[in-house]
Each structure stands twice: as structure tokens, then as C-alpha cells.
Coordinates of C-alpha atoms in Angstrom, one line a residue:
Chain R
M28 CA -26.9 5.2 -8.7
P29 CA -23.5 3.5 -9.1
T30 CA -20.9 2.8 -6.6
V31 CA -17.7 2.1 -8.5
Y32 CA -15.2 -0.4 -7.0
V33 CA -11.6 0.4 -7.9
T34 CA -8.4 -0.9 -6.4
A35 CA -5.2 1.1 -6.5
P36 CA -1.8 1.2 -5.0
E37 CA -1.8 2.9 -1.6
S38 CA 0.7 5.5 -2.9
V39 CA -1.8 6.9 -5.5
A40 CA -5.2 6.2 -3.9
A41 CA -5.6 9.5 -2.0
E42 CA -4.6 11.6 -5.0
L43 CA -6.9 9.7 -7.3
A44 CA -9.8 10.2 -4.9
E45 CA -9.2 13.9 -4.5
T46 CA -8.9 14.4 -8.3
L47 CA -12.2 12.7 -9.0
V48 CA -14.0 14.8 -6.4
D49 CA -12.2 18.0 -7.5
E50 CA -13.2 17.4 -11.1
R51 CA -16.9 16.8 -10.0
L52 CA -16.8 13.3 -11.4
A53 CA -17.5 11.8 -8.0
A54 CA -19.6 13.1 -5.1
C55 CA -17.5 11.2 -2.6
V56 CA -15.0 8.4 -2.3
N57 CA -14.6 6.0 0.6
A58 CA -11.0 4.6 0.6
V59 CA -10.4 1.3 2.5
G60 CA -7.1 -0.4 3.0
C61 CA -6.9 -4.1 2.0
Q62 CA -4.5 -6.9 1.2
S63 CA -5.0 -8.2 -2.3
T64 CA -4.1 -11.8 -3.2
Y65 CA -3.7 -12.8 -6.9
R66 CA -1.5 -14.7 -9.3
W67 CA 1.5 -12.9 -10.8
E68 CA 3.9 -14.6 -13.2
G69 CA 2.7 -18.0 -12.0
E70 CA 3.1 -17.2 -8.2
V71 CA 0.3 -16.4 -5.7
I72 CA 1.2 -13.1 -4.1
T73 CA -0.3 -10.7 -1.6
D74 CA 0.1 -6.9 -1.8
D75 CA -1.3 -3.9 0.2
E76 CA -3.8 -1.9 -1.9
T77 CA -6.6 0.6 -1.3
I78 CA -10.2 -0.1 -2.4
L79 CA -11.9 3.1 -3.6
L80 CA -15.7 3.1 -3.4
I81 CA -16.7 6.0 -5.6
K82 CA -20.3 7.5 -5.6
T83 CA -21.6 9.1 -8.8
T84 CA -24.7 9.4 -10.9
D85 CA -26.0 7.1 -13.7
E86 CA -25.3 9.9 -16.2
G87 CA -21.8 10.5 -14.7
Y88 CA -20.6 6.9 -14.8
D89 CA -19.1 6.8 -18.3
R90 CA -17.0 9.9 -17.9
L91 CA -15.9 8.8 -14.4
A92 CA -14.8 5.3 -15.7
E93 CA -12.9 6.9 -18.6
R94 CA -11.1 9.3 -16.3
I95 CA -10.1 6.5 -13.9
E96 CA -8.7 4.5 -16.7
E97 CA -6.6 7.6 -17.8
L98 CA -5.3 8.3 -14.3
H99 CA -4.8 4.7 -13.0
P100 CA -1.2 3.4 -13.0
Y101 CA -2.2 -0.2 -13.9
D102 CA -2.8 -1.5 -17.4
V103 CA -5.7 -3.6 -16.2
P104 CA -7.3 -1.9 -13.2
C105 CA -10.1 -3.5 -11.2
L106 CA -13.0 -1.2 -12.2
E107 CA -16.5 -2.5 -11.5
R108 CA -19.9 -0.8 -11.2
F109 CA -22.5 -1.9 -8.6
D110 CA -25.9 -0.3 -8.6
E111 CA -27.9 0.1 -5.4
A112 CA -31.5 -1.3 -5.2
E113 CA -32.7 1.6 -3.1
M114 CA -31.1 4.7 -1.4
A115 CA -32.0 7.6 0.9
D116 CA -33.6 10.2 -1.4
S117 CA -31.6 13.0 0.3
F118 CA -28.4 11.2 -0.3
G119 CA -29.2 10.7 -4.0
A120 CA -30.1 14.4 -4.3
W121 CA -26.7 15.3 -2.8
I122 CA -24.8 13.1 -5.2
A123 CA -26.7 14.6 -8.1
E124 CA -25.9 18.1 -7.0
S125 CA -22.2 17.2 -6.5
I126 CA -21.6 15.9 -10.1
D127 CA -21.2 18.2 -13.1
Chain T
M17 CA -31.5 -9.9 1.0
P18 CA -30.2 -6.4 1.5
T19 CA -26.8 -5.3 2.6
V20 CA -27.2 -1.7 3.7
Y21 CA -24.1 0.6 3.2
V22 CA -24.0 3.4 5.7
T23 CA -21.1 5.7 6.6
A24 CA -20.8 7.3 10.0
P25 CA -18.3 9.1 12.2
E26 CA -16.0 6.7 14.0
S27 CA -17.2 8.1 17.3
V28 CA -20.8 6.8 16.8
A29 CA -20.3 3.8 14.5
A30 CA -19.9 1.1 17.2
E31 CA -22.9 2.3 19.2
L32 CA -25.0 2.5 16.1
A33 CA -24.1 -1.1 15.1
E34 CA -24.9 -2.4 18.6
T35 CA -28.2 -0.6 18.7
L36 CA -29.4 -2.0 15.4
V37 CA -28.5 -5.6 16.4
D38 CA -29.9 -5.1 19.9
E39 CA -33.2 -3.9 18.5
R40 CA -33.2 -6.9 16.1
L41 CA -33.3 -4.7 13.0
A42 CA -30.0 -6.1 11.8
A43 CA -28.6 -9.7 12.0
C44 CA -25.0 -8.4 11.9
V45 CA -23.0 -5.4 11.0
N46 CA -19.5 -5.4 9.6
A47 CA -17.7 -2.1 10.4
V48 CA -14.8 -1.0 8.3
G49 CA -12.6 2.1 8.8
C50 CA -12.2 4.3 5.8
Q51 CA -11.0 7.7 4.6
S52 CA -13.9 9.7 3.0
T53 CA -13.1 12.4 0.4
Y54 CA -15.8 14.9 -0.6
R55 CA -16.5 18.5 -1.2
W56 CA -17.5 20.7 1.8
E57 CA -18.2 24.4 1.4
G58 CA -16.3 24.5 -1.8
E59 CA -13.2 22.6 -0.6
V60 CA -12.2 19.0 -1.2
I61 CA -11.6 17.4 2.2
T62 CA -10.8 14.0 3.6
D63 CA -12.1 12.6 6.9
D64 CA -11.9 9.4 8.8
E65 CA -15.2 7.5 8.9
T66 CA -16.6 4.0 9.3
I67 CA -18.5 2.1 6.7
L68 CA -21.2 -0.1 8.2
L69 CA -22.3 -3.0 6.1
I70 CA -25.6 -4.1 7.7
K71 CA -27.4 -7.4 7.0
T72 CA -31.2 -7.6 7.2
T73 CA -34.2 -9.1 5.5
D74 CA -36.2 -7.8 2.6
E75 CA -39.1 -7.3 5.0
G76 CA -36.9 -5.6 7.6
Y77 CA -35.3 -3.1 5.3
D78 CA -37.8 -0.2 5.7
R79 CA -37.8 -0.2 9.5
L80 CA -34.0 -0.5 9.5
A81 CA -33.6 2.4 7.1
E82 CA -36.0 4.6 9.1
R83 CA -34.2 3.8 12.4
I84 CA -30.8 4.6 10.9
E85 CA -32.1 8.0 9.8
E86 CA -33.4 8.7 13.3
L87 CA -30.1 7.7 15.0
H88 CA -27.6 9.1 12.5
P89 CA -25.9 12.4 13.4
Y90 CA -25.8 13.6 9.8
D91 CA -28.6 15.5 8.0
V92 CA -27.8 13.6 4.8
P93 CA -26.3 10.2 5.7
C94 CA -25.0 7.9 3.0
L95 CA -27.6 5.1 3.1
E96 CA -27.8 2.7 0.2
R97 CA -29.2 -0.8 -0.2
F98 CA -27.4 -3.5 -2.3
D99 CA -29.2 -6.8 -2.9
E100 CA -27.2 -10.0 -3.3
A101 CA -27.8 -12.1 -6.4
E102 CA -27.3 -15.4 -4.4
M103 CA -26.3 -16.4 -0.9
A104 CA -25.7 -19.5 1.2
D105 CA -29.1 -20.8 2.3
S106 CA -28.0 -21.3 5.8
F107 CA -26.8 -17.7 6.1
G108 CA -30.1 -16.4 4.8
A109 CA -32.0 -18.5 7.3
W110 CA -29.8 -17.2 10.1
I111 CA -30.5 -13.6 9.1
A112 CA -34.2 -14.3 9.0
E113 CA -34.1 -15.8 12.5
S114 CA -32.2 -12.8 13.8
I115 CA -34.7 -10.1 12.7
D116 CA -37.9 -9.4 14.5
Chain J
M5 CA -19.3 -11.3 -12.9
P6 CA -19.6 -12.0 -9.2
T7 CA -17.9 -10.5 -6.2
V8 CA -18.4 -12.9 -3.4
Y9 CA -18.6 -11.4 0.1
V10 CA -17.3 -13.7 2.8
T11 CA -16.4 -13.0 6.4
A12 CA -13.8 -15.1 8.2
P13 CA -11.7 -15.1 11.4
E14 CA -8.5 -13.1 10.9
S15 CA -6.5 -16.2 11.7
V16 CA -7.7 -18.1 8.6
A17 CA -8.5 -15.3 6.1
A18 CA -5.1 -15.0 4.4
E19 CA -4.7 -18.8 4.0
L20 CA -8.3 -19.0 2.6
A21 CA -7.6 -16.2 0.1
E22 CA -4.3 -17.9 -1.0
T23 CA -6.0 -21.3 -1.4
L24 CA -8.8 -20.0 -3.6
V25 CA -6.4 -18.2 -5.9
D26 CA -3.9 -21.1 -5.9
E27 CA -6.7 -23.5 -7.0
R28 CA -7.8 -21.0 -9.7
L29 CA -11.3 -20.6 -8.2
A30 CA -10.7 -16.9 -7.7
A31 CA -8.8 -14.4 -9.8
C32 CA -8.1 -12.1 -6.9
V33 CA -9.2 -11.6 -3.3
N34 CA -9.3 -8.2 -1.5
A35 CA -9.2 -8.8 2.3
V36 CA -10.4 -6.0 4.6
G37 CA -10.3 -6.0 8.4
C38 CA -13.6 -5.3 10.2
Q39 CA -15.4 -5.4 13.5
S40 CA -18.5 -7.6 13.3
T41 CA -21.4 -7.0 15.7
Y42 CA -24.0 -9.8 16.1
R43 CA -26.0 -11.6 18.7
W44 CA -24.5 -14.7 20.2
E45 CA -26.3 -16.8 22.9
G46 CA -28.6 -13.8 23.6
E47 CA -25.8 -11.2 23.9
V48 CA -24.7 -8.5 21.4
I49 CA -21.0 -9.0 20.9
T50 CA -18.3 -7.5 18.6
D51 CA -15.4 -9.5 17.2
D52 CA -12.5 -8.7 14.8
E53 CA -13.0 -10.5 11.4
T54 CA -11.8 -10.1 7.8
I55 CA -14.1 -9.5 4.9
L56 CA -13.0 -11.3 1.8
L57 CA -14.2 -9.8 -1.5
I58 CA -13.5 -12.6 -4.0
K59 CA -13.6 -12.1 -7.8
T60 CA -14.6 -15.0 -10.1
T61 CA -16.6 -15.7 -13.2
D62 CA -20.3 -16.6 -13.6
E63 CA -19.3 -20.1 -14.5
G64 CA -16.9 -20.4 -11.6
Y65 CA -19.3 -19.2 -8.9
D66 CA -20.8 -22.6 -7.9
R67 CA -17.4 -24.4 -7.5
L68 CA -16.0 -21.4 -5.6
A69 CA -19.0 -21.3 -3.2
E70 CA -18.8 -25.0 -2.6
R71 CA -15.0 -24.8 -1.8
I72 CA -15.5 -21.9 0.6
E73 CA -18.1 -23.9 2.5
E74 CA -15.7 -26.8 2.7
L75 CA -12.7 -24.7 3.9
H76 CA -14.5 -22.3 6.2
P77 CA -14.3 -22.9 9.9
Y78 CA -17.9 -21.6 10.7
D79 CA -21.0 -23.8 10.4
V80 CA -22.9 -20.8 8.9
P81 CA -20.5 -18.6 7.1
C82 CA -21.6 -15.3 5.6
L83 CA -21.4 -16.0 1.9
E84 CA -23.1 -13.7 -0.5
R85 CA -22.8 -13.0 -4.2
F86 CA -23.1 -9.5 -5.7
D87 CA -23.1 -9.0 -9.4
E88 CA -21.6 -5.9 -11.0
A89 CA -23.8 -3.9 -13.4
E90 CA -20.8 -3.1 -15.6
M91 CA -17.0 -3.5 -15.6
A92 CA -13.9 -2.6 -17.5
D93 CA -13.7 -5.2 -20.3
S94 CA -10.0 -5.8 -19.8
F95 CA -10.6 -6.6 -16.1
G96 CA -13.3 -9.0 -17.0
A97 CA -11.0 -10.7 -19.5
W98 CA -8.3 -11.0 -16.9
I99 CA -10.7 -12.6 -14.4
A100 CA -11.8 -15.1 -17.1
E101 CA -8.2 -16.0 -17.9
S102 CA -7.4 -16.5 -14.2
I103 CA -10.1 -19.1 -13.5
D104 CA -10.0 -22.7 -14.5

């Protein structure tokens, strides 16, 4: 099942996480503070952001990704899917129950 | 080689990490504070947790996963295995030496 | 495309991230504080470190990994590559543009 890696401004991360769980697109979201370093208009800059690690099902991935792109304030959000190689069966079952 | 992604309450995360390294089931554990958002008894809630990113060998994975399920306070812990696509050889050798 | 997982001492992590972006080996770096538990000279110890999650292209990976090994203060740094299963097309295009 996918873990979706998204970065967002700190100011919107909590609300984004709550919306995705509330709409049953995500079973849970782990939000981690980070400093992001990248190039912007020719300069290397560093900003505070939040990494959201979002748990969903294989079937739920496309709807989740679409909804994140709708809600996200960036034109080009970091949105990547990583698939586990193995997981606790009970955790997989809980994710599946949590997604519509 | 696997990186095992586990979330745990902050109060037990450090001891869990130490036990896994002490018992030579893990070569190292990176513990990261997070806010976890999920649905509980119909409500969307957010709690502080710790993400443990646990490094072991392919051979060591099953024993590690079993031991985490024994030690973990949750009935349904988040426990997922992610396999790298490539790694520094010297780091792989160090992990292999660290696991019984 | 790869996300490269590297741990580094807090004191050098920011400069390492900036150098990799400045040299166009990385499109962006997310730096996350962590506590690392491992065995050192027979004792289980815990240290503060920084996890760097470094975004590059498939083609850029080898040069990035080589440069990290040059710059990193450890003899045996944690350096692992994780490949996404899927990503937003626009984010992939932005990474590709950002790498030399």
C-alpha cells in the first residue's frame, strides 16, 4: 500500500491532513517538520515546511493524489508515492477499513 | 535492505529503539517526532507520536517485526517495510555486522 | 526518481544540503531532526542527527552519491536510495530541470 510523501507550508499542513482523513481519502497522516533547501529564482534558499506521510490503499491512491493537487497551495507540489515491500497484516486491514 | 517504518507513543519510543539495538535486531534507529492525524471512534484527532526508522538486514526482518509486535503498546501498530533500491556498500556491510 | 536518505551531524547538515543544491546535484533537500540510536564500541548510544531526504534524477544519482561520500564527515555514512512508484508529473519535470 502507498505512503504518499507531500511537502506543504506549515500554515496549511494540519488542515490538509485533517481534510484528507475526514474525507476518508487517507487512513492516517504523519506530519513532520523540516527545513527545505532548493533553488528559487537563481538563489539557494531554505524554508520551514512540513512533510506529510499519508497512508492510503492502492485503490485509493488516484483520488487522494487528485484531491491533494486541488487543495495544495503550490503550483508544483512535491507529491510522490512509495510502496511498502511488506507490512503488518492488521495495519493493512485497518487502512483498508478507513478508506472509502 | 529494509528500513522499517513504525510509529509509537513518544513515551515508549526511545526505550523501544534501545531494546531493538541492544538485542541486535536493528543496526540503528532514527527517531523523528511527528503529529499523527487519524479517525478514532468517529472523530478526526491529532496526537504527538514518534516515527522510528529502523535499519536491519533482509534476513533479520522477520525477527525484528515479530519483536516489535511483542513490545509495542498498540493492538494495531503501523509497521511497514521499505526496501532501498541501492545503498552505500560500506553502510550495508555495517548493518550486516550489527545484526545477530 | 530517487529520494536519497542520508543522516549527518546537525552541525554539517545545512551546509551539505546547500552545497548539493548549489552544485545542481539535488533539486531539493528536506532536512529533519532525529535521535539516532546505535551501538558504538559495545554500548548502545543515542545522538542527535539530521536526516536529509534528497531529491534527484535517475541519471543524477551516481554523481550525487559520490559527492555526498566526499563531503560527509563519517567514514561510513548512512546513504540509501529509495525510488518512488509514482509521482506528480510536474514535480518530476521540476526535478529534471533543476539537475545538471
